[in-house]
């Protein structure tokens, strides 16, 4: 199986110790895109140095915003030049979150030309909700030759109802609205913690965004935004992944810097499954030890169970006692980790949007392939619990969203090496 890089894991070691979570990828990407809106010189702190973040920095520099990674996971921004309005094709196709630049470019220049972001392994990932929001704000939109062309004489505030509480659409419309004329009200908005972090960053630069974290967000347009230094929240998906690593290996791990209110559904489900969890003001302790039992999960928009934790939780259900049902309601193709888990001895049956997992006493090491970011994390978790050696191929997917995960697990005692 040809691959650029792979991990070797020998399972069965209970993880012990303390680990520090990194900054949130899904907060860093929209906040970096929002730097197009925010003039001046300032630093964004606690930015995880991930492949996707590096792609976004290239995007900013190509649009005229100087952005560079500095010591200690900071990004220095100098936004004092004219903003270009065409986003490079090779960057948007490398990372669909690059489409977050559409709203900011529109707000700054009134004209944005951004390639249609491709789908990805987990789904077609349409942008119709983003475009419907822009249209309500007075933007003429045409799609030709694979580019979305957006033009407006004056970006105007509007009342916008999102057909689905899309995270990206909420963020894109919110960013555009900060420099629009008048008031924008976003109804049925996404409520994820990353939405609140973006709003806090924009407000620190003089924007007026109220209601972030609820289903109705009100934005009063301003004439200009000027930047302050800002630190990004911890990555709740990395925290959740480390929590499951502790539970699945029956270890005892303290995740420093984790915010419990960002990961409440997972805390509840892990406790239901028999893990012990103590929430402290500076982090979360997860300790297993006893038998894990099966539970059902259904992914939902925040504050429901996060789709980005579905694959990782399924690995835990593979070795729990009983039968667990996983229902994936957000993405149409987010069960690609199932076949790889079955190669490790898991007993899983997929029926449309549901996976039925019959817990088995033990998983066995095998050669497995990463298909998408969170599936990769799930296979590593399964390898940590399996008996024998697991080789995980396709690490290029993993480094898009996890900073240094193998080393973090190794620091907790995991027998994991990369080649
Ligand atoms: C964000 O993606 C995250 N990415 C995803 O994390 C996360 O899984 C997702 O939100 C849901 O929480 C970033 O923040 C960079 P959506 P996004 O718009 O904004 C449909 C990870 O692993 N939809 O909330 O693209 C869409 O097809 C990644 O870190 C439309 O139909 O997610 C999907 O079924 C994966 N039309 C659902 O909504 C639209 O215009 C949720 O998508 C937009 C979305």
Coordinates of C-alpha atoms and ligand atoms in Angstrom, one line a residue:
X1 CA 0.0 0.0 0.0
X2 CA 2.0 3.0 -1.2
X3 CA 1.9 6.0 1.1
X4 CA 4.0 9.0 1.9
X5 CA 4.1 8.4 5.6
X6 CA 2.7 6.1 8.3
X7 CA 2.4 5.5 12.0
X8 CA 3.2 2.3 13.8
X9 CA 1.1 1.7 17.0
X10 CA 1.4 -1.2 19.5
X11 CA -1.8 -1.1 21.5
X12 CA -2.7 -2.1 25.0
X13 CA -0.9 0.7 27.0
X14 CA -3.2 2.7 29.4
X15 CA -2.4 6.4 28.7
X16 CA -1.3 8.4 31.8
X17 CA -0.3 12.0 32.4
X18 CA -1.0 15.5 31.4
X19 CA -1.3 17.0 27.9
X20 CA -1.9 20.5 26.7
X21 CA -4.5 21.1 23.9
X22 CA -3.7 23.3 20.9
X23 CA -5.6 26.2 19.5
X24 CA -8.8 25.4 17.6
X25 CA -8.4 24.8 13.8
X26 CA -12.0 25.6 13.2
X27 CA -11.7 28.9 15.0
X28 CA -8.3 29.8 13.5
X29 CA -9.5 29.4 9.9
X30 CA -12.5 31.8 10.0
X31 CA -10.6 34.3 12.3
X32 CA -7.6 34.4 9.9
X33 CA -10.1 35.0 7.0
X34 CA -11.6 37.8 9.1
X35 CA -8.2 39.5 9.2
X36 CA -9.0 40.6 5.6
X37 CA -11.6 42.8 7.2
X38 CA -9.5 44.1 10.1
X39 CA -6.9 46.8 9.3
X40 CA -3.7 47.5 11.2
X41 CA -0.9 45.4 12.7
X42 CA -1.8 42.8 15.3
X43 CA -1.1 39.2 16.4
X44 CA -3.4 36.2 16.5
X45 CA -2.2 33.9 19.3
X46 CA -2.6 30.2 20.0
X47 CA -2.9 29.4 16.3
X48 CA -2.2 25.7 15.6
X49 CA 0.6 25.4 13.0
X50 CA -1.5 23.0 10.8
X51 CA -1.3 22.4 7.1
X52 CA -4.7 24.0 6.6
X53 CA -3.6 27.1 8.6
X54 CA -0.5 27.4 6.4
X55 CA -2.8 27.2 3.3
X56 CA -4.9 30.1 4.8
X57 CA -1.8 32.2 5.5
X58 CA -0.8 31.7 1.8
X59 CA -4.3 32.8 0.8
X60 CA -4.1 36.0 3.0
X61 CA -0.7 36.9 1.5
X62 CA -2.0 36.3 -2.0
X63 CA -4.9 38.8 -1.3
X64 CA -2.6 41.5 0.0
X65 CA -2.8 40.9 3.8
X66 CA 0.7 40.1 5.1
X67 CA 0.4 37.1 7.5
X68 CA 3.3 35.2 8.9
X69 CA 3.7 32.5 11.6
X70 CA 5.9 33.9 14.5
X71 CA 7.4 32.3 17.6
X72 CA 5.0 30.4 19.9
X73 CA 2.1 29.7 17.5
X74 CA 1.3 33.3 16.8
X75 CA 0.4 34.8 13.4
X76 CA 1.5 38.4 12.8
X77 CA -0.9 40.3 10.6
X78 CA -0.2 43.6 8.7
X79 CA -3.3 44.7 6.9
X80 CA -2.5 48.1 5.3
X81 CA -2.7 47.5 1.6
X82 CA -5.5 47.3 -1.1
X83 CA -7.2 43.9 -1.0
X84 CA -7.1 41.8 -4.2
X85 CA -10.4 40.2 -5.0
X86 CA -9.5 37.0 -6.8
X87 CA -8.7 33.9 -4.6
X88 CA -6.2 31.6 -6.2
X89 CA -7.7 28.3 -7.6
X90 CA -4.9 26.1 -6.2
X91 CA -5.5 27.3 -2.6
X92 CA -9.3 27.0 -2.6
X93 CA -9.2 23.5 -4.0
X94 CA -6.5 22.6 -1.4
X95 CA -8.8 23.6 1.4
X96 CA -12.5 24.3 1.0
X97 CA -12.5 26.4 4.1
X98 CA -10.7 29.0 1.9
X99 CA -14.2 30.0 0.8
X100 CA -14.4 31.8 4.1
X101 CA -12.5 34.6 2.3
X102 CA -15.6 35.4 0.1
X103 CA -17.5 37.4 2.7
X104 CA -14.4 39.5 3.8
X105 CA -13.3 40.3 0.2
X106 CA -16.9 41.3 -0.7
X107 CA -17.1 43.6 2.4
X108 CA -13.7 45.2 1.6
X109 CA -13.9 45.5 -2.2
X110 CA -17.5 44.9 -3.3
X111 CA -16.2 42.3 -5.8
X112 CA -15.0 38.7 -5.1
X113 CA -14.1 36.0 -7.5
X114 CA -13.5 32.7 -5.6
X115 CA -13.2 29.2 -7.1
X116 CA -16.1 26.8 -6.3
X117 CA -14.7 24.8 -3.3
X118 CA -14.6 21.2 -4.2
X119 CA -16.4 18.6 -2.1
X120 CA -14.3 16.3 0.0
X121 CA -14.3 12.7 1.2
X122 CA -17.2 13.2 3.6
X123 CA -19.6 15.0 1.3
X124 CA -20.3 17.3 -1.6
X125 CA -20.1 20.3 0.8
X126 CA -22.3 22.8 -1.2
X127 CA -22.2 26.6 -0.6
X128 CA -25.8 27.4 -1.5
X129 CA -26.6 28.8 2.0
X130 CA -23.6 31.1 1.9
X131 CA -24.6 32.4 -1.5
X132 CA -28.3 32.9 -0.5
X133 CA -27.1 35.0 2.4
X134 CA -24.9 37.2 0.2
X135 CA -27.7 37.6 -2.3
X136 CA -30.0 38.9 0.5
X137 CA -27.3 41.6 1.2
X138 CA -27.5 42.9 -2.4
X139 CA -24.8 40.8 -4.0
X140 CA -25.2 39.7 -7.7
X141 CA -23.8 36.2 -8.0
X142 CA -22.8 34.2 -11.1
X143 CA -21.0 30.9 -11.3
X144 CA -18.9 30.4 -14.5
X145 CA -15.8 28.4 -15.4
X146 CA -15.7 27.0 -11.8
X147 CA -15.5 30.4 -10.2
X148 CA -18.2 32.1 -8.1
X149 CA -18.3 35.8 -9.1
X150 CA -19.9 38.1 -6.5
X151 CA -20.5 41.8 -7.2
X152 CA -22.3 44.5 -5.2
X153 CA -22.6 48.3 -5.5
X154 CA -23.3 48.4 -1.7
X155 CA -23.3 45.5 0.8
X156 CA -26.5 46.1 2.7
X157 CA -27.7 44.6 6.0
X158 CA -30.6 42.2 5.7
X159 CA -32.7 39.7 7.7
X160 CA -31.4 36.3 6.7
X161 CA -32.8 32.9 7.6
X162 CA -30.4 30.0 7.1
X163 CA -32.1 26.9 5.8
X164 CA -29.7 24.9 7.9
X165 CA -27.5 26.2 10.8
X166 CA -24.4 25.9 8.6
X167 CA -21.2 26.9 10.5
X168 CA -19.4 28.2 7.4
X169 CA -22.4 30.1 6.1
X170 CA -23.0 31.7 9.5
X171 CA -19.4 32.8 9.6
X172 CA -19.2 34.0 6.1
X173 CA -22.4 36.1 6.3
X174 CA -21.4 37.4 9.8
X175 CA -18.0 38.6 8.4
X176 CA -19.6 40.3 5.4
X177 CA -22.2 42.0 7.6
X178 CA -19.5 43.7 9.8
X179 CA -18.8 46.3 7.1
X180 CA -22.2 46.3 5.4
X181 CA -24.5 49.4 5.6
X182 CA -27.2 48.9 8.3
X183 CA -28.2 45.9 10.4
X184 CA -28.0 42.2 9.5
X185 CA -30.0 39.6 11.5
X186 CA -29.0 36.0 10.9
X187 CA -31.7 33.6 12.0
X188 CA -31.3 29.8 12.5
X189 CA -27.5 30.6 12.9
X190 CA -25.0 28.0 13.9
X191 CA -24.2 28.1 17.7
X192 CA -20.7 26.4 17.7
X193 CA -18.1 27.8 20.1
X194 CA -16.0 28.8 17.1
X195 CA -18.8 31.2 16.0
X196 CA -18.5 32.9 19.4
X197 CA -14.7 33.1 19.0
X198 CA -15.0 34.7 15.6
X199 CA -17.6 37.2 17.0
X200 CA -15.3 38.0 19.9
X201 CA -12.4 38.6 17.6
X202 CA -14.5 40.9 15.3
X203 CA -15.8 42.8 18.3
X204 CA -12.3 43.3 19.6
X205 CA -11.6 45.1 16.3
X206 CA -14.6 47.4 16.7
X207 CA -17.4 45.4 15.1
X208 CA -20.8 45.1 16.7
X209 CA -21.9 41.4 16.7
X210 CA -24.5 40.4 19.3
X211 CA -26.0 37.0 20.0
X212 CA -23.2 34.8 18.8
X213 CA -23.7 31.3 20.3
X214 CA -27.5 31.6 20.0
X215 CA -29.7 31.0 16.9
X216 CA -30.1 34.7 16.2
X217 CA -27.1 37.0 15.6
X218 CA -27.4 40.7 15.0
X219 CA -24.6 42.7 13.4
X220 CA -24.5 46.5 13.0
X221 CA -22.3 47.4 10.1
X222 CA -19.3 49.6 10.8
X223 CA -17.2 51.8 8.4
X224 CA -13.8 50.3 9.4
X225 CA -12.3 47.7 11.8
X226 CA -8.9 47.9 13.4
X227 CA -7.1 45.0 14.9
X228 CA -6.0 44.1 18.5
X229 CA -4.0 41.1 19.6
X230 CA -6.3 38.1 20.0
X231 CA -5.9 34.5 21.4
X232 CA -7.9 31.6 19.9
X233 CA -9.9 29.1 22.0
X234 CA -8.6 25.5 22.5
X235 CA -9.5 22.9 19.9
X236 CA -12.5 21.0 21.3
X237 CA -12.2 18.3 18.7
X238 CA -8.6 17.6 19.7
X239 CA -9.6 17.7 23.4
X240 CA -12.4 15.2 22.6
X241 CA -10.0 12.9 20.8
X242 CA -7.6 12.9 23.7
X243 CA -10.5 12.2 26.1
X244 CA -11.5 9.2 24.1
X245 CA -7.8 8.1 24.0
X246 CA -7.8 8.0 27.8
X247 CA -11.1 6.2 28.0
X248 CA -10.4 3.6 25.3
X249 CA -7.1 2.6 26.9
X250 CA -8.5 2.7 30.4
X251 CA -5.9 5.2 31.4
X252 CA -5.9 8.4 33.4
X253 CA -5.2 11.7 31.5
X254 CA -5.5 15.4 32.3
X255 CA -6.1 17.6 29.3
X256 CA -4.9 21.1 30.4
X257 CA -6.6 24.1 29.0
X258 CA -9.8 22.2 27.9
X259 CA -13.1 24.1 28.2
X260 CA -15.8 21.6 29.4
X261 CA -18.7 23.7 28.1
X262 CA -17.3 23.3 24.6
X263 CA -17.5 19.5 24.8
X264 CA -20.5 18.8 27.1
X265 CA -22.2 16.2 24.8
X266 CA -19.1 14.1 24.7
X267 CA -18.6 14.4 28.5
X268 CA -22.1 13.1 29.0
X269 CA -21.8 10.2 26.6
X270 CA -18.4 9.1 27.9
X271 CA -19.9 9.1 31.5
X272 CA -22.9 7.1 30.2
X273 CA -20.4 4.7 28.7
X274 CA -18.7 4.2 32.0
X275 CA -15.7 6.6 31.9
X276 CA -15.0 8.8 34.9
X277 CA -14.6 12.5 34.2
X278 CA -13.6 15.4 36.6
X279 CA -14.0 19.0 35.3
X280 CA -11.4 21.4 36.8
X281 CA -11.1 25.1 36.1
X282 CA -7.8 24.5 34.2
X283 CA -8.8 21.4 32.3
X284 CA -10.5 18.0 32.2
X285 CA -9.4 14.7 33.8
X286 CA -10.6 11.4 32.1
X287 CA -10.0 8.1 33.7
X288 CA -11.4 4.7 32.6
X289 CA -10.4 1.6 34.4
X290 CA -13.8 -0.1 34.5
X291 CA -15.7 -1.9 31.7
X292 CA -17.0 0.4 29.0
X293 CA -20.6 -0.1 27.9
X294 CA -22.2 0.7 24.6
X295 CA -24.4 3.9 24.2
X296 CA -26.2 5.5 21.2
X297 CA -25.1 8.8 19.7
X298 CA -26.7 11.0 17.0
X299 CA -24.7 13.9 15.5
X300 CA -26.4 17.3 15.6
X301 CA -25.5 21.0 15.2
X302 CA -24.1 22.5 18.5
X303 CA -25.1 22.0 21.3
X304 CA -25.8 18.4 20.1
X305 CA -23.2 15.7 19.7
X306 CA -20.5 17.0 17.3
X307 CA -20.1 15.3 13.9
X308 CA -16.4 15.9 14.2
X309 CA -16.3 13.5 17.2
X310 CA -18.4 10.7 15.6
X311 CA -15.6 8.6 14.1
X312 CA -13.5 8.8 17.2
X313 CA -16.5 7.7 19.4
X314 CA -17.3 4.8 17.1
X315 CA -13.8 3.4 17.9
X316 CA -14.7 3.4 21.6
X317 CA -18.0 1.6 20.8
X318 CA -16.1 -1.1 19.0
X319 CA -14.6 -2.3 22.3
X320 CA -17.5 -1.5 24.6
X321 CA -19.8 -4.2 25.8
X322 CA -23.2 -4.3 24.1
X323 CA -24.6 -2.7 20.9
X324 CA -24.3 1.0 20.1
X325 CA -26.0 2.9 17.3
X326 CA -24.3 5.9 15.7
X327 CA -26.5 8.2 13.6
X328 CA -24.7 10.7 11.4
X329 CA -27.2 13.5 10.5
X330 CA -24.8 16.2 9.2
X331 CA -22.7 14.7 6.4
X332 CA -23.8 12.2 3.8
X333 CA -20.6 10.1 3.7
X334 CA -18.9 10.1 7.1
X335 CA -18.6 6.4 7.7
X336 CA -15.5 5.7 5.7
X337 CA -13.6 4.6 8.9
X338 CA -16.1 1.7 9.2
X339 CA -14.3 -0.6 6.7
X340 CA -10.9 0.1 8.2
X341 CA -12.2 -0.6 11.7
X342 CA -13.7 -3.9 10.5
X343 CA -10.2 -4.8 9.2
X344 CA -9.2 -4.6 12.9
X345 CA -11.9 -7.0 14.0
X346 CA -14.8 -4.6 14.7
X347 CA -18.3 -5.7 14.2
X348 CA -20.2 -2.9 12.4
X349 CA -23.1 -2.8 10.1
X350 CA -24.1 0.4 8.2
X351 CA -27.6 1.1 7.2
X352 CA -27.8 4.5 5.4
X353 CA -27.1 7.2 8.0
X354 CA -26.8 4.6 10.8
X355 CA -24.0 2.4 11.9
X356 CA -24.8 -0.5 14.4
X357 CA -21.7 -1.4 16.4
X358 CA -21.7 -4.7 18.3
X359 CA -18.9 -4.4 20.8
X360 CA -16.1 -7.0 20.6
X361 CA -13.8 -8.0 23.4
X362 CA -10.7 -7.1 21.5
X363 CA -9.6 -5.3 18.3
X364 CA -6.5 -6.6 16.5
X365 CA -3.7 -4.6 15.0
X366 CA -3.8 -4.3 11.2
X367 CA -2.7 -2.2 8.2
X368 CA -5.3 0.6 7.9
X369 CA -5.7 3.7 5.6
X370 CA -6.8 7.2 6.6
X371 CA -9.5 8.5 4.2
X372 CA -10.3 11.8 6.0
X373 CA -9.2 13.8 9.0
X374 CA -11.4 12.5 11.8
X375 CA -11.4 9.0 10.4
X376 CA -7.7 9.1 10.9
X377 CA -8.0 10.0 14.5
X378 CA -10.5 7.1 14.9
X379 CA -8.0 4.6 13.5
X380 CA -5.3 5.8 15.8
X381 CA -7.6 5.4 18.8
X382 CA -8.5 1.9 17.7
X383 CA -4.8 1.1 17.3
X384 CA -4.1 2.3 20.9
X385 CA -6.7 -0.2 22.2
X386 CA -5.9 -3.1 19.8
X387 CA -3.7 -6.0 20.7
X388 CA -0.6 -6.2 18.5
X389 CA 0.7 -3.7 15.9
X390 CA -1.3 -1.3 13.7
X391 CA 0.2 0.5 10.7
X392 CA -1.8 3.7 9.8
X393 CA -1.2 5.0 6.3
X394 CA -2.2 8.4 4.8
X395 CA -0.9 10.8 7.5
X396 CA -1.3 13.7 5.0
X397 CA -4.9 13.8 6.0
X398 CA -4.1 13.8 9.7
X399 CA -1.7 16.8 9.7
X400 CA -4.4 19.0 8.2
X401 CA -6.2 19.1 11.5
X402 CA -4.1 17.7 14.4
X403 CA -0.9 19.4 15.5
X404 CA 1.6 16.8 16.8
X405 CA -1.0 14.2 17.8
X406 CA 1.4 11.2 17.7
X407 CA 3.9 13.0 20.0
X408 CA 1.1 14.1 22.4
X409 CA 0.0 10.5 22.6
X410 CA 3.6 9.3 23.0
X411 CA 4.1 11.8 25.9
X412 CA 1.2 9.9 27.6
X413 CA 2.9 6.6 27.2
X414 CA 1.5 5.4 23.9
X415 CA 3.8 3.0 21.9
X416 CA 3.5 5.0 18.7
X417 CA 6.2 5.9 16.1
X418 CA 6.1 7.5 12.7
X419 CA 8.1 6.6 9.6
Ligands
LIG1 C1 -17.5 23.2 9.6 O1 -17.6 22.8 8.2 C2 -16.2 22.6 10.1 N1 -15.1 23.1 9.3 C3 -16.4 21.0 9.9 O2 -15.2 20.5 10.5 C4 -17.6 20.6 10.7 O3 -17.7 19.2 10.5 C5 -18.8 21.3 10.2 O4 -18.6 22.7 10.3 C6 -20.1 20.9 11.0 O5 -19.9 21.2 12.4 C7 -14.6 24.3 9.6 O6 -15.1 25.0 10.5 C8 -13.4 24.7 8.8 P1 -21.6 23.2 7.6 P2 -18.8 23.6 7.3 O7 -21.7 24.3 6.7 O8 -18.9 25.0 7.7 C9 -24.6 21.5 4.5 C10 -13.3 19.0 10.5 O9 -13.2 17.8 10.6 N2 -24.5 22.7 3.8 O10 -22.1 23.4 9.0 O11 -18.5 23.3 5.9 C11 -23.3 20.6 4.4 O12 -23.3 19.9 3.2 C12 -14.3 19.7 9.6 O13 -12.7 19.8 11.2 C13 -25.3 23.0 2.7 O14 -26.1 22.2 2.3 O15 -20.1 22.7 7.7 C14 -23.4 19.7 5.6 O16 -24.2 18.6 5.2 C15 -15.1 18.7 8.8 N3 -25.1 24.2 2.1 C16 -24.1 20.6 6.6 O17 -24.7 21.6 5.9 C17 -24.2 25.2 2.5 O18 -24.2 26.3 1.9 C18 -23.2 21.2 7.7 O19 -22.2 21.9 7.0 C19 -23.4 24.9 3.6 C20 -23.5 23.7 4.3

